[in-house]
């Protein structure tokens, strides 16, 4: 394989790498997490941008890049070709416990912490661990957490992961349901804009003939008027309300509970 092929978008875009991954990663007994992970890999292969800044490293591309960097580093700078010079500006290889890791080249002025390139088969786990560690916070915070250590995880990938995160979907569903139960307070702006009427049942301790108390309250001022009732018939309630309205004025809205009273 020629070294130039690694940077060709056409090469990266071929479907062959997708099938290779499916074969490598799909065990005979597919457990649920494995399926989630493989579906995720398929999706990020589909949404990657096919430019030279393509952030998706298939294992093939990852290993080829490491090889190219290692070879270029062995040459004296005068003997490096244009591609090698360009690659060395972007990438570096760290050998950690006998394993080569592709990292971002540290430039003089910027942040000097090591940023790893994550090969595609590890993207799912890297996002999952970061997202879980920060307590399922949103895209922005998850991406910020990942970017402390990783060079090539994109917002689109994080967005995709969170949109399929079980815990987050449960959390997202909850407020929608409970918001229907939230009682919105009634706001009155003026005296007489809303009057509330209710009956208090005093049948267990009547005062002579009077067995109920009619309670009328102006919602804005909380001004309250009480009337004794002998019964809770519509006629008697209406008579007393009319008496109140003709004395103090009638409300724009008369509110009562939906009881039979
Ligand atoms: Zn989550």
Tab-separated table of C-alpha atoms and ligand atoms in Angstrom:
chain	number	residue	atom	x	y	z
A	1	UNK	CA	0.000	0.000	0.000
A	2	UNK	CA	1.337	3.399	-0.892
A	3	UNK	CA	1.640	5.877	1.903
A	4	UNK	CA	-0.387	8.462	-0.034
A	5	UNK	CA	-3.545	6.365	0.125
A	6	UNK	CA	-4.039	7.081	3.806
A	7	UNK	CA	-5.047	10.666	3.181
A	8	UNK	CA	-7.272	10.036	0.214
A	9	UNK	CA	-10.913	10.765	1.086
A	10	UNK	CA	-12.003	8.231	-1.495
A	11	UNK	CA	-10.071	5.533	0.313
A	12	UNK	CA	-11.507	6.526	3.678
A	13	UNK	CA	-15.019	6.557	2.290
A	14	UNK	CA	-15.005	3.019	0.958
A	15	UNK	CA	-17.465	0.670	2.544
A	16	UNK	CA	-14.809	-2.007	2.997
A	17	UNK	CA	-13.639	-0.545	6.293
A	18	UNK	CA	-17.196	-0.677	7.637
A	19	UNK	CA	-17.564	-4.375	6.914
A	20	UNK	CA	-14.129	-5.077	8.356
A	21	UNK	CA	-15.216	-3.509	11.632
A	22	UNK	CA	-18.467	-5.372	11.759
A	23	UNK	CA	-16.613	-8.645	11.284
A	24	UNK	CA	-13.983	-7.850	13.865
A	25	UNK	CA	-16.317	-6.500	16.505
A	26	UNK	CA	-19.385	-8.697	16.099
A	27	UNK	CA	-19.064	-11.793	18.287
A	28	UNK	CA	-21.297	-14.821	17.763
A	29	UNK	CA	-23.425	-14.061	20.792
A	30	UNK	CA	-24.280	-10.427	20.355
A	31	UNK	CA	-25.070	-8.865	23.687
A	32	UNK	CA	-27.040	-5.663	23.887
A	33	UNK	CA	-24.109	-3.355	24.630
A	34	UNK	CA	-22.095	-4.784	21.804
A	35	UNK	CA	-24.968	-4.148	19.432
A	36	UNK	CA	-25.357	-0.563	20.687
A	37	UNK	CA	-21.656	-0.013	20.210
A	38	UNK	CA	-21.598	-1.450	16.700
A	39	UNK	CA	-24.673	0.530	15.663
A	40	UNK	CA	-22.945	3.619	17.013
A	41	UNK	CA	-19.801	2.925	14.985
A	42	UNK	CA	-21.886	2.437	11.838
A	43	UNK	CA	-23.636	5.746	12.473
A	44	UNK	CA	-20.464	7.752	13.045
A	45	UNK	CA	-18.995	6.264	9.889
A	46	UNK	CA	-22.053	7.572	8.087
A	47	UNK	CA	-21.979	11.091	9.606
A	48	UNK	CA	-18.219	11.706	9.396
A	49	UNK	CA	-17.154	14.512	7.148
A	50	UNK	CA	-15.168	13.224	4.254
A	51	UNK	CA	-12.536	15.921	4.151
A	52	UNK	CA	-8.850	15.899	4.982
A	53	UNK	CA	-9.802	16.933	8.522
A	54	UNK	CA	-11.859	13.783	8.848
A	55	UNK	CA	-11.841	13.079	12.597
A	56	UNK	CA	-12.748	9.411	12.236
A	57	UNK	CA	-9.817	7.043	12.586
A	58	UNK	CA	-10.588	3.573	11.373
A	59	UNK	CA	-8.129	1.120	12.919
A	60	UNK	CA	-6.488	0.836	9.509
A	61	UNK	CA	-6.002	4.577	9.178
A	62	UNK	CA	-4.897	4.819	12.820
A	63	UNK	CA	-2.158	2.212	12.441
A	64	UNK	CA	-1.030	3.574	9.074
A	65	UNK	CA	-0.685	7.069	10.502
A	66	UNK	CA	1.403	5.771	13.410
A	67	UNK	CA	3.631	3.909	10.971
A	68	UNK	CA	4.079	6.988	8.789
A	69	UNK	CA	4.935	9.167	11.787
A	70	UNK	CA	7.413	6.635	13.161
A	71	UNK	CA	9.122	6.347	9.764
A	72	UNK	CA	9.213	10.103	9.278
A	73	UNK	CA	10.747	10.619	12.713
A	74	UNK	CA	13.600	8.255	11.807
A	75	UNK	CA	14.540	10.399	8.806
A	76	UNK	CA	16.537	13.592	9.054
A	77	UNK	CA	14.309	16.602	8.466
A	78	UNK	CA	15.982	17.313	5.110
A	79	UNK	CA	14.956	13.892	3.756
A	80	UNK	CA	11.264	14.067	4.749
A	81	UNK	CA	8.737	14.464	1.938
A	82	UNK	CA	5.864	16.993	1.966
A	83	UNK	CA	3.341	14.517	3.331
A	84	UNK	CA	5.638	13.535	6.186
A	85	UNK	CA	6.338	17.168	7.057
A	86	UNK	CA	2.614	17.895	7.062
A	87	UNK	CA	1.803	14.827	9.186
A	88	UNK	CA	4.515	15.679	11.702
A	89	UNK	CA	2.980	19.127	12.148
A	90	UNK	CA	-0.309	17.559	13.251
A	91	UNK	CA	0.550	14.240	14.873
A	92	UNK	CA	3.017	12.639	17.205
A	93	UNK	CA	3.394	9.084	18.478
A	94	UNK	CA	3.810	8.220	22.139
A	95	UNK	CA	4.952	4.805	23.233
A	96	UNK	CA	3.051	3.872	26.368
A	97	UNK	CA	3.740	0.460	27.918
A	98	UNK	CA	4.952	-0.857	24.565
A	99	UNK	CA	1.925	0.433	22.694
A	100	UNK	CA	2.085	3.229	20.164
A	101	UNK	CA	-0.547	5.909	20.702
A	102	UNK	CA	-1.332	8.586	18.166
A	103	UNK	CA	-1.438	11.995	19.845
A	104	UNK	CA	-1.816	15.588	18.789
A	105	UNK	CA	1.458	17.382	18.161
A	106	UNK	CA	1.998	19.866	20.967
A	107	UNK	CA	2.541	23.330	19.506
A	108	UNK	CA	4.564	25.863	21.462
A	109	UNK	CA	1.925	28.312	22.628
A	110	UNK	CA	-1.191	26.201	23.201
A	111	UNK	CA	-2.314	23.829	25.957
A	112	UNK	CA	0.510	21.374	26.631
A	113	UNK	CA	-1.560	18.441	27.924
A	114	UNK	CA	-1.498	15.271	25.836
A	115	UNK	CA	-4.498	14.809	23.527
A	116	UNK	CA	-5.052	11.314	22.173
A	117	UNK	CA	-6.575	10.379	18.847
A	118	UNK	CA	-9.287	7.843	19.537
A	119	UNK	CA	-9.646	5.014	17.010
A	120	UNK	CA	-13.243	4.394	15.981
A	121	UNK	CA	-13.692	1.180	17.971
A	122	UNK	CA	-12.954	3.108	21.193
A	123	UNK	CA	-15.058	6.224	20.499
A	124	UNK	CA	-18.215	4.767	22.056
A	125	UNK	CA	-16.483	3.836	25.330
A	126	UNK	CA	-14.590	7.125	25.574
A	127	UNK	CA	-17.821	9.138	25.238
A	128	UNK	CA	-19.721	6.777	27.548
A	129	UNK	CA	-17.143	6.973	30.359
A	130	UNK	CA	-16.841	10.777	30.164
A	131	UNK	CA	-20.612	11.251	29.981
A	132	UNK	CA	-21.258	8.896	32.935
A	133	UNK	CA	-18.422	10.409	34.998
A	134	UNK	CA	-19.944	13.873	34.856
A	135	UNK	CA	-23.391	12.581	35.810
A	136	UNK	CA	-25.106	12.556	32.404
A	137	UNK	CA	-24.717	16.259	31.792
A	138	UNK	CA	-25.414	17.617	28.318
A	139	UNK	CA	-23.492	17.756	25.044
A	140	UNK	CA	-21.452	20.844	25.917
A	141	UNK	CA	-20.112	19.516	29.234
A	142	UNK	CA	-19.552	15.995	27.947
A	143	UNK	CA	-17.555	17.346	25.010
A	144	UNK	CA	-15.554	19.620	27.312
A	145	UNK	CA	-14.701	16.644	29.540
A	146	UNK	CA	-13.646	14.527	26.538
A	147	UNK	CA	-11.544	17.305	25.030
A	148	UNK	CA	-9.325	17.340	28.118
A	149	UNK	CA	-7.769	14.131	26.815
A	150	UNK	CA	-8.961	13.463	23.286
A	151	UNK	CA	-8.198	15.185	20.024
A	152	UNK	CA	-10.777	13.895	17.580
A	153	UNK	CA	-14.162	13.343	19.265
A	154	UNK	CA	-16.699	15.640	17.629
A	155	UNK	CA	-19.820	17.385	18.867
A	156	UNK	CA	-21.883	15.363	16.366
A	157	UNK	CA	-20.633	12.098	17.868
A	158	UNK	CA	-21.381	13.252	21.425
A	159	UNK	CA	-24.816	14.473	20.330
A	160	UNK	CA	-25.521	11.101	18.745
A	161	UNK	CA	-24.412	9.253	21.879
A	162	UNK	CA	-26.517	11.394	24.241
A	163	UNK	CA	-29.580	11.151	21.999
A	164	UNK	CA	-29.388	7.381	22.502
A	165	UNK	CA	-28.357	7.395	26.190
A	166	UNK	CA	-30.936	5.423	28.149
A	167	UNK	CA	-30.638	7.365	31.414
A	168	UNK	CA	-30.819	10.703	29.603
A	169	UNK	CA	-33.887	9.613	27.645
A	170	UNK	CA	-35.628	8.640	30.894
A	171	UNK	CA	-34.643	12.006	32.413
A	172	UNK	CA	-35.846	13.866	29.324
A	173	UNK	CA	-39.191	12.055	29.352
A	174	UNK	CA	-39.939	12.773	33.031
A	175	UNK	CA	-40.276	16.576	33.067
A	176	UNK	CA	-42.635	16.419	30.067
A	177	UNK	CA	-45.053	14.174	31.973
A	178	UNK	CA	-44.845	15.954	35.309
A	179	UNK	CA	-45.189	19.421	33.772
A	180	UNK	CA	-48.775	18.527	32.896
A	181	UNK	CA	-49.470	18.161	36.622
A	182	UNK	CA	-47.949	21.498	37.645
A	183	UNK	CA	-50.658	23.821	38.912
A	184	UNK	CA	-50.391	27.208	37.334
A	185	UNK	CA	-51.368	29.875	39.869
A	186	UNK	CA	-54.323	32.086	39.085
A	187	UNK	CA	-53.248	35.699	38.975
A	188	UNK	CA	-55.822	38.403	39.534
A	189	UNK	CA	-54.905	42.018	38.928
A	190	UNK	CA	-57.860	43.837	40.382
A	191	UNK	CA	-60.572	43.866	43.031
A	192	UNK	CA	-63.703	42.202	41.610
A	193	UNK	CA	-61.804	40.491	38.786
A	194	UNK	CA	-62.433	37.069	40.329
A	195	UNK	CA	-64.664	36.004	43.200
A	196	UNK	CA	-64.558	32.525	44.718
A	197	UNK	CA	-67.504	30.943	46.462
A	198	UNK	CA	-67.639	27.799	48.554
A	199	UNK	CA	-69.809	26.237	51.227
A	200	UNK	CA	-68.558	25.047	54.607
A	201	UNK	CA	-70.522	22.086	55.883
A	202	UNK	CA	-71.487	22.671	59.554
A	203	UNK	CA	-74.149	19.939	59.767
A	204	UNK	CA	-72.214	18.175	62.534
A	205	UNK	CA	-72.382	21.294	64.749
A	206	UNK	CA	-75.300	23.416	63.526
A	207	UNK	CA	-76.159	26.770	65.041
A	208	UNK	CA	-79.906	26.475	65.446
A	209	UNK	CA	-81.432	26.336	61.959
A	210	UNK	CA	-78.139	27.271	60.255
A	211	UNK	CA	-76.193	24.261	58.988
A	212	UNK	CA	-73.852	25.778	56.316
A	213	UNK	CA	-71.583	28.764	55.922
A	214	UNK	CA	-71.328	30.423	52.532
A	215	UNK	CA	-67.813	31.762	52.057
A	216	UNK	CA	-67.338	34.365	49.347
A	217	UNK	CA	-63.819	35.721	48.793
A	218	UNK	CA	-62.411	38.314	46.429
A	219	UNK	CA	-59.341	36.634	44.915
A	220	UNK	CA	-57.221	39.789	44.583
A	221	UNK	CA	-57.844	41.469	47.951
A	222	UNK	CA	-58.655	38.244	49.868
A	223	UNK	CA	-61.594	40.202	51.323
A	224	UNK	CA	-63.951	37.593	52.687
A	225	UNK	CA	-67.698	37.602	53.329
A	226	UNK	CA	-69.509	34.893	55.299
A	227	UNK	CA	-73.249	34.147	55.275
A	228	UNK	CA	-75.130	31.573	57.358
A	229	UNK	CA	-77.289	29.137	55.342
A	230	UNK	CA	-80.107	26.893	56.493
A	231	UNK	CA	-79.665	24.645	53.446
A	232	UNK	CA	-77.416	24.387	50.409
A	233	UNK	CA	-80.155	24.757	47.842
A	234	UNK	CA	-79.390	26.767	44.714
A	235	UNK	CA	-82.138	29.234	45.620
A	236	UNK	CA	-80.691	30.057	49.029
A	237	UNK	CA	-77.097	30.272	47.726
A	238	UNK	CA	-78.192	32.509	44.839
A	239	UNK	CA	-80.203	34.738	47.178
A	240	UNK	CA	-77.183	35.290	49.444
A	241	UNK	CA	-74.762	35.823	46.540
A	242	UNK	CA	-77.096	38.388	45.026
A	243	UNK	CA	-77.203	40.142	48.392
A	244	UNK	CA	-73.371	40.225	48.472
A	245	UNK	CA	-73.088	41.449	44.859
A	246	UNK	CA	-75.607	44.222	45.358
A	247	UNK	CA	-73.777	45.374	48.491
A	248	UNK	CA	-70.100	45.092	47.432
A	249	UNK	CA	-70.286	44.742	43.634
A	250	UNK	CA	-70.200	41.676	41.380
A	251	UNK	CA	-66.977	39.976	40.201
A	252	UNK	CA	-66.071	39.594	36.502
A	253	UNK	CA	-65.552	35.871	37.113
A	254	UNK	CA	-67.470	33.885	39.712
A	255	UNK	CA	-65.556	30.738	40.530
A	256	UNK	CA	-66.855	27.782	42.477
A	257	UNK	CA	-65.506	24.261	42.807
A	258	UNK	CA	-67.232	21.651	40.735
A	259	UNK	CA	-69.010	20.086	43.704
A	260	UNK	CA	-72.737	19.437	43.600
A	261	UNK	CA	-73.303	22.227	46.130
B	1	LIG	ZN1	-26.813	10.118	29.685
